[in-house]
mmCIF file of C-alpha atoms in Angstrom:
data_model
loop_
_atom_site.group_PDB
_atom_site.id
_atom_site.type_symbol
_atom_site.label_atom_id
_atom_site.label_comp_id
_atom_site.label_asym_id
_atom_site.label_seq_id
_atom_site.Cartn_x
_atom_site.Cartn_y
_atom_site.Cartn_z
ATOM 1 C CA UNK F 1 0.095 -0.029 0.259
ATOM 2 C CA UNK F 2 1.272 3.438 -0.987
ATOM 3 C CA UNK F 3 -0.087 5.101 1.474
ATOM 4 C CA UNK F 4 -2.746 5.004 4.971
ATOM 5 C CA UNK F 5 -6.072 5.520 3.960
ATOM 6 C CA UNK F 6 -8.905 6.744 5.851
ATOM 7 C CA UNK F 7 -11.947 4.655 6.305
ATOM 8 C CA UNK F 8 -13.990 7.730 4.937
ATOM 9 C CA UNK F 9 -17.409 6.279 6.263
ATOM 10 C CA UNK F 10 -18.470 8.143 9.717
ATOM 11 C CA UNK F 11 -21.472 7.208 10.531
ATOM 12 C CA UNK F 12 -24.977 4.996 9.893
ATOM 13 C CA UNK F 13 -27.008 5.227 7.477
ATOM 14 C CA UNK F 14 -29.934 3.011 5.849
ATOM 15 C CA UNK F 15 -31.726 3.489 2.590
ATOM 16 C CA UNK F 16 -34.514 0.501 2.130
ATOM 17 C CA UNK F 17 -35.844 0.483 -1.598
ATOM 18 C CA UNK F 18 -39.643 0.871 -0.155
ATOM 19 C CA UNK F 19 -39.117 4.293 0.860
ATOM 20 C CA UNK F 20 -36.582 5.486 -2.611
ATOM 21 C CA UNK F 21 -37.343 8.999 -3.135
ATOM 22 C CA UNK F 22 -36.391 8.389 -7.266
ATOM 23 C CA UNK F 23 -35.540 11.869 -9.617
ATOM 24 C CA UNK F 24 -34.347 12.455 -13.199
ATOM 25 C CA UNK F 25 -30.246 12.674 -13.074
ATOM 26 C CA UNK F 26 -27.743 12.656 -16.043
ATOM 27 C CA UNK F 27 -31.051 11.006 -18.665
ATOM 28 C CA UNK F 28 -31.862 8.292 -15.850
ATOM 29 C CA UNK F 29 -33.742 7.689 -12.863
ATOM 30 C CA UNK F 30 -32.028 7.909 -9.882
ATOM 31 C CA UNK F 31 -31.952 7.436 -5.966
ATOM 32 C CA UNK F 32 -29.112 8.477 -3.445
ATOM 33 C CA UNK F 33 -28.504 5.469 -1.000
ATOM 34 C CA UNK F 34 -26.741 7.758 2.363
ATOM 35 C CA UNK F 35 -23.624 7.628 1.184
ATOM 36 C CA UNK F 36 -22.556 11.210 0.773
ATOM 37 C CA UNK F 37 -24.224 12.067 4.394
ATOM 38 C CA UNK F 38 -22.390 9.028 6.053
ATOM 39 C CA UNK F 39 -19.007 9.833 4.580
ATOM 40 C CA UNK F 40 -19.250 13.833 5.089
ATOM 41 C CA UNK F 41 -19.594 14.031 0.798
ATOM 42 C CA UNK F 42 -16.344 12.689 0.319
ATOM 43 C CA UNK F 43 -18.326 8.967 -1.462
ATOM 44 C CA UNK F 44 -21.878 9.026 -2.941
ATOM 45 C CA UNK F 45 -23.524 6.019 -3.986
ATOM 46 C CA UNK F 46 -26.359 6.120 -6.462
ATOM 47 C CA UNK F 47 -28.527 3.775 -8.676
ATOM 48 C CA UNK F 48 -29.492 4.641 -11.549
ATOM 49 C CA UNK F 49 -32.245 2.967 -13.928
ATOM 50 C CA UNK F 50 -33.271 3.395 -17.699
ATOM 51 C CA UNK F 51 -36.693 3.353 -16.999
ATOM 52 C CA UNK F 52 -37.922 1.744 -20.037
ATOM 53 C CA UNK F 53 -36.150 3.346 -22.841
ATOM 54 C CA UNK F 54 -32.545 3.098 -24.007
ATOM 55 C CA UNK F 55 -31.029 5.907 -22.953
ATOM 56 C CA UNK F 56 -27.149 7.255 -23.982
ATOM 57 C CA UNK F 57 -25.402 9.428 -21.073
ATOM 58 C CA UNK F 58 -21.893 10.432 -19.721
ATOM 59 C CA UNK F 59 -23.262 11.981 -16.866
ATOM 60 C CA UNK F 60 -22.651 8.822 -14.804
ATOM 61 C CA UNK F 61 -19.879 9.947 -12.856
ATOM 62 C CA UNK F 62 -17.541 13.443 -12.798
ATOM 63 C CA UNK F 63 -14.797 13.007 -15.312
ATOM 64 C CA UNK F 64 -12.394 13.957 -12.461
ATOM 65 C CA UNK F 65 -13.779 11.996 -9.756
ATOM 66 C CA UNK F 66 -10.857 10.163 -7.986
ATOM 67 C CA UNK F 67 -12.451 6.730 -8.100
ATOM 68 C CA UNK F 68 -15.353 5.850 -9.406
ATOM 69 C CA UNK F 69 -17.709 2.272 -9.798
ATOM 70 C CA UNK F 70 -20.722 0.975 -11.702
ATOM 71 C CA UNK F 71 -22.103 -2.697 -10.982
ATOM 72 C CA UNK F 72 -24.903 -3.946 -13.741
ATOM 73 C CA UNK F 73 -28.011 -4.969 -11.725
ATOM 74 C CA UNK F 74 -30.395 -6.137 -14.633
ATOM 75 C CA UNK F 75 -29.982 -5.199 -18.498
ATOM 76 C CA UNK F 76 -27.253 -4.631 -20.391
ATOM 77 C CA UNK F 77 -24.818 -1.225 -20.452
ATOM 78 C CA UNK F 78 -22.595 -0.260 -22.934
ATOM 79 C CA UNK F 79 -19.287 1.992 -22.102
ATOM 80 C CA UNK F 80 -16.729 3.394 -24.364
ATOM 81 C CA UNK F 81 -13.968 4.140 -22.874
ATOM 82 C CA UNK F 82 -10.775 5.564 -24.558
ATOM 83 C CA UNK F 83 -12.411 4.931 -27.838
ATOM 84 C CA UNK F 84 -12.885 1.233 -26.995
ATOM 85 C CA UNK F 85 -16.432 -0.546 -26.496
ATOM 86 C CA UNK F 86 -17.837 -3.127 -23.567
ATOM 87 C CA UNK F 87 -20.961 -4.322 -22.774
ATOM 88 C CA UNK F 88 -21.628 -4.721 -19.359
ATOM 89 C CA UNK F 89 -24.529 -7.733 -17.673
ATOM 90 C CA UNK F 90 -26.002 -8.360 -15.063
ATOM 91 C CA UNK F 91 -23.164 -8.501 -11.998
ATOM 92 C CA UNK F 92 -20.672 -7.431 -14.060
ATOM 93 C CA UNK F 93 -18.598 -4.680 -12.603
ATOM 94 C CA UNK F 94 -15.816 -1.219 -14.328
ATOM 95 C CA UNK F 95 -14.242 0.703 -11.958
ATOM 96 C CA UNK F 96 -11.786 3.528 -12.495
ATOM 97 C CA UNK F 97 -8.535 5.078 -10.103
ATOM 98 C CA UNK F 98 -6.977 8.804 -10.488
ATOM 99 C CA UNK F 99 -10.404 10.145 -12.666
ATOM 100 C CA UNK F 100 -9.569 9.814 -16.666
ATOM 101 C CA UNK F 101 -11.126 10.722 -20.512
ATOM 102 C CA UNK F 102 -15.749 10.584 -20.388
ATOM 103 C CA UNK F 103 -16.890 7.696 -20.313
ATOM 104 C CA UNK F 104 -20.090 7.193 -22.633
ATOM 105 C CA UNK F 105 -22.440 5.170 -21.563
ATOM 106 C CA UNK F 106 -25.907 3.291 -23.362
ATOM 107 C CA UNK F 107 -28.756 1.629 -21.217
ATOM 108 C CA UNK F 108 -30.601 -0.713 -22.683
ATOM 109 C CA UNK F 109 -34.325 -0.358 -21.505
ATOM 110 C CA UNK F 110 -34.214 -2.634 -19.127
ATOM 111 C CA UNK F 111 -30.655 -1.662 -17.264
ATOM 112 C CA UNK F 112 -30.438 -0.622 -13.964
ATOM 113 C CA UNK F 113 -26.825 0.287 -12.467
ATOM 114 C CA UNK F 114 -25.443 1.057 -8.758
ATOM 115 C CA UNK F 115 -22.430 3.545 -8.850
ATOM 116 C CA UNK F 116 -19.900 4.531 -6.230
ATOM 117 C CA UNK F 117 -18.155 8.112 -6.874
ATOM 118 C CA UNK F 118 -15.697 9.245 -4.982
ATOM 119 C CA UNK F 119 -16.079 13.721 -5.197
ATOM 120 C CA UNK F 120 -13.927 15.588 -7.295
ATOM 121 C CA UNK F 121 -13.526 18.312 -4.574
ATOM 122 C CA UNK F 122 -12.130 15.664 -2.271
ATOM 123 C CA UNK F 123 -10.031 14.698 -4.354
ATOM 124 C CA UNK F 124 -7.009 15.131 -1.876
ATOM 125 C CA UNK F 125 -9.061 12.536 0.612
ATOM 126 C CA UNK F 126 -7.848 9.823 -1.763
ATOM 127 C CA UNK F 127 -4.024 10.282 -1.510
ATOM 128 C CA UNK F 128 -1.715 10.308 -4.905
ATOM 129 C CA UNK F 129 -2.647 7.607 -7.152
ATOM 130 C CA UNK F 130 0.554 5.422 -7.899
ATOM 131 C CA UNK F 131 -1.021 4.907 -11.334
ATOM 132 C CA UNK F 132 -4.308 5.230 -12.990
ATOM 133 C CA UNK F 133 -6.118 3.262 -14.455
ATOM 134 C CA UNK F 134 -9.616 0.868 -14.725
ATOM 135 C CA UNK F 135 -10.730 -2.936 -14.855
ATOM 136 C CA UNK F 136 -13.750 -4.760 -15.532
ATOM 137 C CA UNK F 137 -14.263 -7.790 -13.578
ATOM 138 C CA UNK F 138 -17.465 -10.300 -15.128
ATOM 139 C CA UNK F 139 -20.299 -12.648 -13.224
ATOM 140 C CA UNK F 140 -19.096 -16.289 -13.284
ATOM 141 C CA UNK F 141 -19.316 -19.111 -11.207
ATOM 142 C CA UNK F 142 -15.900 -19.740 -10.531
ATOM 143 C CA UNK F 143 -15.041 -16.447 -9.380
ATOM 144 C CA UNK F 144 -16.461 -17.103 -6.206
ATOM 145 C CA UNK F 145 -13.857 -18.575 -2.918
ATOM 146 C CA UNK F 146 -16.159 -19.893 -0.135
ATOM 147 C CA UNK F 147 -14.101 -18.006 2.812
ATOM 148 C CA UNK F 148 -11.961 -15.571 0.925
ATOM 149 C CA UNK F 149 -12.891 -13.281 3.330
ATOM 150 C CA UNK F 150 -14.434 -12.796 7.255
ATOM 151 C CA UNK F 151 -16.536 -15.650 7.026
ATOM 152 C CA UNK F 152 -15.973 -19.367 5.761
ATOM 153 C CA UNK F 153 -19.856 -19.497 5.116
ATOM 154 C CA UNK F 154 -19.879 -16.861 2.522
ATOM 155 C CA UNK F 155 -18.306 -16.930 -1.001
ATOM 156 C CA UNK F 156 -16.227 -14.472 -2.043
ATOM 157 C CA UNK F 157 -16.018 -12.344 -5.767
ATOM 158 C CA UNK F 158 -13.293 -9.820 -5.786
ATOM 159 C CA UNK F 159 -14.388 -7.042 -8.337
ATOM 160 C CA UNK F 160 -10.904 -5.842 -8.894
ATOM 161 C CA UNK F 161 -10.533 -2.597 -7.048
ATOM 162 C CA UNK F 162 -8.240 -3.477 -3.890
ATOM 163 C CA UNK F 163 -5.362 -3.799 -6.694
ATOM 164 C CA UNK F 164 -6.718 -0.786 -8.525
ATOM 165 C CA UNK F 165 -6.519 1.959 -5.636
ATOM 166 C CA UNK F 166 -3.385 0.575 -3.902
ATOM 167 C CA UNK F 167 -5.662 -1.772 -1.440
ATOM 168 C CA UNK F 168 -7.569 1.680 -0.749
ATOM 169 C CA UNK F 169 -11.426 1.080 -1.433
ATOM 170 C CA UNK F 170 -11.942 -3.036 -1.843
ATOM 171 C CA UNK F 171 -15.242 -3.973 -3.380
ATOM 172 C CA UNK F 172 -16.931 -7.912 -3.492
ATOM 173 C CA UNK F 173 -19.923 -9.811 -3.956
ATOM 174 C CA UNK F 174 -20.342 -12.282 -1.002
ATOM 175 C CA UNK F 175 -22.928 -15.228 -1.221
ATOM 176 C CA UNK F 176 -24.214 -17.637 1.044
ATOM 177 C CA UNK F 177 -22.169 -20.635 0.417
ATOM 178 C CA UNK F 178 -23.753 -22.835 3.322
ATOM 179 C CA UNK F 179 -25.680 -22.036 6.535
ATOM 180 C CA UNK F 180 -24.861 -21.241 9.693
ATOM 181 C CA UNK F 181 -26.829 -21.170 12.607
ATOM 182 C CA UNK F 182 -26.484 -18.565 15.097
ATOM 183 C CA UNK F 183 -25.059 -16.168 11.725
ATOM 184 C CA UNK F 184 -22.164 -14.024 12.155
ATOM 185 C CA UNK F 185 -22.134 -13.445 15.997
ATOM 186 C CA UNK F 186 -21.888 -9.924 17.169
ATOM 187 C CA UNK F 187 -18.878 -7.720 15.731
ATOM 188 C CA UNK F 188 -17.083 -4.979 14.570
ATOM 189 C CA UNK F 189 -14.469 -3.657 12.076
ATOM 190 C CA UNK F 190 -12.077 -1.299 11.733
ATOM 191 C CA UNK F 191 -13.169 -0.229 8.360
ATOM 192 C CA UNK F 192 -16.243 1.256 7.286
ATOM 193 C CA UNK F 193 -18.271 -0.220 4.613
ATOM 194 C CA UNK F 194 -21.075 -0.065 2.586
ATOM 195 C CA UNK F 195 -23.482 -3.204 1.345
ATOM 196 C CA UNK F 196 -26.402 -3.209 -1.085
ATOM 197 C CA UNK F 197 -28.664 -6.376 -0.974
ATOM 198 C CA UNK F 198 -28.773 -8.125 -4.189
ATOM 199 C CA UNK F 199 -30.782 -10.727 -3.597
ATOM 200 C CA UNK F 200 -32.558 -12.523 -0.898
ATOM 201 C CA UNK F 201 -32.688 -11.645 2.338
ATOM 202 C CA UNK F 202 -31.056 -10.612 5.934
ATOM 203 C CA UNK F 203 -31.545 -9.953 9.449
ATOM 204 C CA UNK F 204 -29.127 -6.829 10.073
ATOM 205 C CA UNK F 205 -28.828 -5.782 14.507
ATOM 206 C CA UNK F 206 -27.091 -2.531 14.413
ATOM 207 C CA UNK F 207 -26.013 -0.980 17.972
ATOM 208 C CA UNK F 208 -27.954 2.296 18.483
ATOM 209 C CA UNK F 209 -29.200 1.954 14.672
ATOM 210 C CA UNK F 210 -31.568 -0.594 13.059
ATOM 211 C CA UNK F 211 -32.900 -4.403 13.917
ATOM 212 C CA UNK F 212 -33.930 -4.529 10.650
ATOM 213 C CA UNK F 213 -34.668 -7.403 7.767
ATOM 214 C CA UNK F 214 -33.340 -6.107 4.638
ATOM 215 C CA UNK F 215 -34.448 -7.164 1.453
ATOM 216 C CA UNK F 216 -32.942 -6.844 -2.476
ATOM 217 C CA UNK F 217 -32.309 -2.970 -3.206
ATOM 218 C CA UNK F 218 -31.911 -1.999 0.670
ATOM 219 C CA UNK F 219 -28.763 -0.661 1.622
ATOM 220 C CA UNK F 220 -26.639 0.576 4.618
ATOM 221 C CA UNK F 221 -23.325 2.453 5.642
ATOM 222 C CA UNK F 222 -21.760 1.160 8.792
ATOM 223 C CA UNK F 223 -18.918 3.745 10.012
ATOM 224 C CA UNK F 224 -15.603 1.609 11.877
ATOM 225 C CA UNK F 225 -16.371 0.311 15.398
ATOM 226 C CA UNK F 226 -19.990 0.524 14.898
ATOM 227 C CA UNK F 227 -20.985 -3.532 16.486
ATOM 228 C CA UNK F 228 -23.641 -5.012 14.332
ATOM 229 C CA UNK F 229 -24.235 -9.073 13.860
ATOM 230 C CA UNK F 230 -26.198 -10.411 11.043
ATOM 231 C CA UNK F 231 -27.910 -13.600 12.891
ATOM 232 C CA UNK F 232 -29.890 -15.235 9.953
ATOM 233 C CA UNK F 233 -30.164 -14.859 6.058
ATOM 234 C CA UNK F 234 -32.060 -16.940 3.531
ATOM 235 C CA UNK F 235 -29.886 -19.398 1.077
ATOM 236 C CA UNK F 236 -29.961 -17.302 -1.839
ATOM 237 C CA UNK F 237 -28.560 -14.054 -0.157
ATOM 238 C CA UNK F 238 -26.215 -12.200 -2.288
ATOM 239 C CA UNK F 239 -24.846 -8.683 -1.088
ATOM 240 C CA UNK F 240 -22.472 -5.816 -2.651
ATOM 241 C CA UNK F 241 -20.142 -4.664 -0.033
ATOM 242 C CA UNK F 242 -17.399 -2.035 -0.205
ATOM 243 C CA UNK F 243 -14.962 -1.920 2.671
ATOM 244 C CA UNK F 244 -12.347 1.115 3.057
ATOM 245 C CA UNK F 245 -9.598 1.002 3.549
ATOM 246 C CA UNK F 246 -9.286 -2.794 2.102
ATOM 247 C CA UNK F 247 -7.201 -4.054 4.816
ATOM 248 C CA UNK F 248 -8.305 -4.044 8.233
ATOM 249 C CA UNK F 249 -9.155 -6.101 11.814
ATOM 250 C CA UNK F 250 -12.621 -8.163 12.335
ATOM 251 C CA UNK F 251 -12.893 -8.628 16.362
ATOM 252 C CA UNK F 252 -16.088 -10.019 17.847
ATOM 253 C CA UNK F 253 -17.675 -7.599 20.294
ATOM 254 C CA UNK F 254 -20.107 -8.279 23.319
ATOM 255 C CA UNK F 255 -23.603 -7.370 22.681
ATOM 256 C CA UNK F 256 -25.416 -4.123 23.086
ATOM 257 C CA UNK F 257 -27.234 -3.944 26.862
ATOM 258 C CA UNK F 258 -31.331 -3.979 24.816
ATOM 259 C CA UNK F 259 -30.223 -7.697 23.129
ATOM 260 C CA UNK F 260 -31.892 -10.016 25.140
ATOM 261 C CA UNK F 261 -34.728 -7.536 26.165
#
């Protein structure tokens, strides 16, 4: 790692799909996932959808954004970067670190994406990149590795951002590989995180913040040191998780006083 990198996520946020407020942005429909507030504006998370029409846009992120990540949720999205065209399908991802030239995007009429964007005005928070570049990852069954993360009962698929960002930001897909009685247990991390449920459900307990059953489309941000527990999840549980920084500690924690009341 070229230099230390802060956790960025400073507070808790919960953005359920059921109460989402959609608004026009970049020619698409957009909702914000709470990361702007949780990071004091250093990074934002958006969900975009084409809303039934083929749409071309260059507005998914600022050219000078220090970090930009896009994953396709449904449909197809074509991107043109430096004159090269690539088509992304569900759970394919693209990421760029250090800014770059404009990227042109074409959404199919059913396309929907999740975008994580570093704020251009907060570029100093991302340090000086050792290199600038982008990467694409493709969804495949053999890309998931069981236990390649803090839990042996989850399978993890690395989306390439840790290497791209000199281990400043790590994004992966996490899915249930086997059922585990008792879930994760109460624990805490030294990193900040945001996660978005892609499929299935998971019950989340977070100290002084929330006790909810999250389903597809729900998003949550958790600050470093916040105790939380996932006591149960469905067999088809699948989520996108961002960890900042990529290297962190996970330790068991005692339950909050309200547990068991």
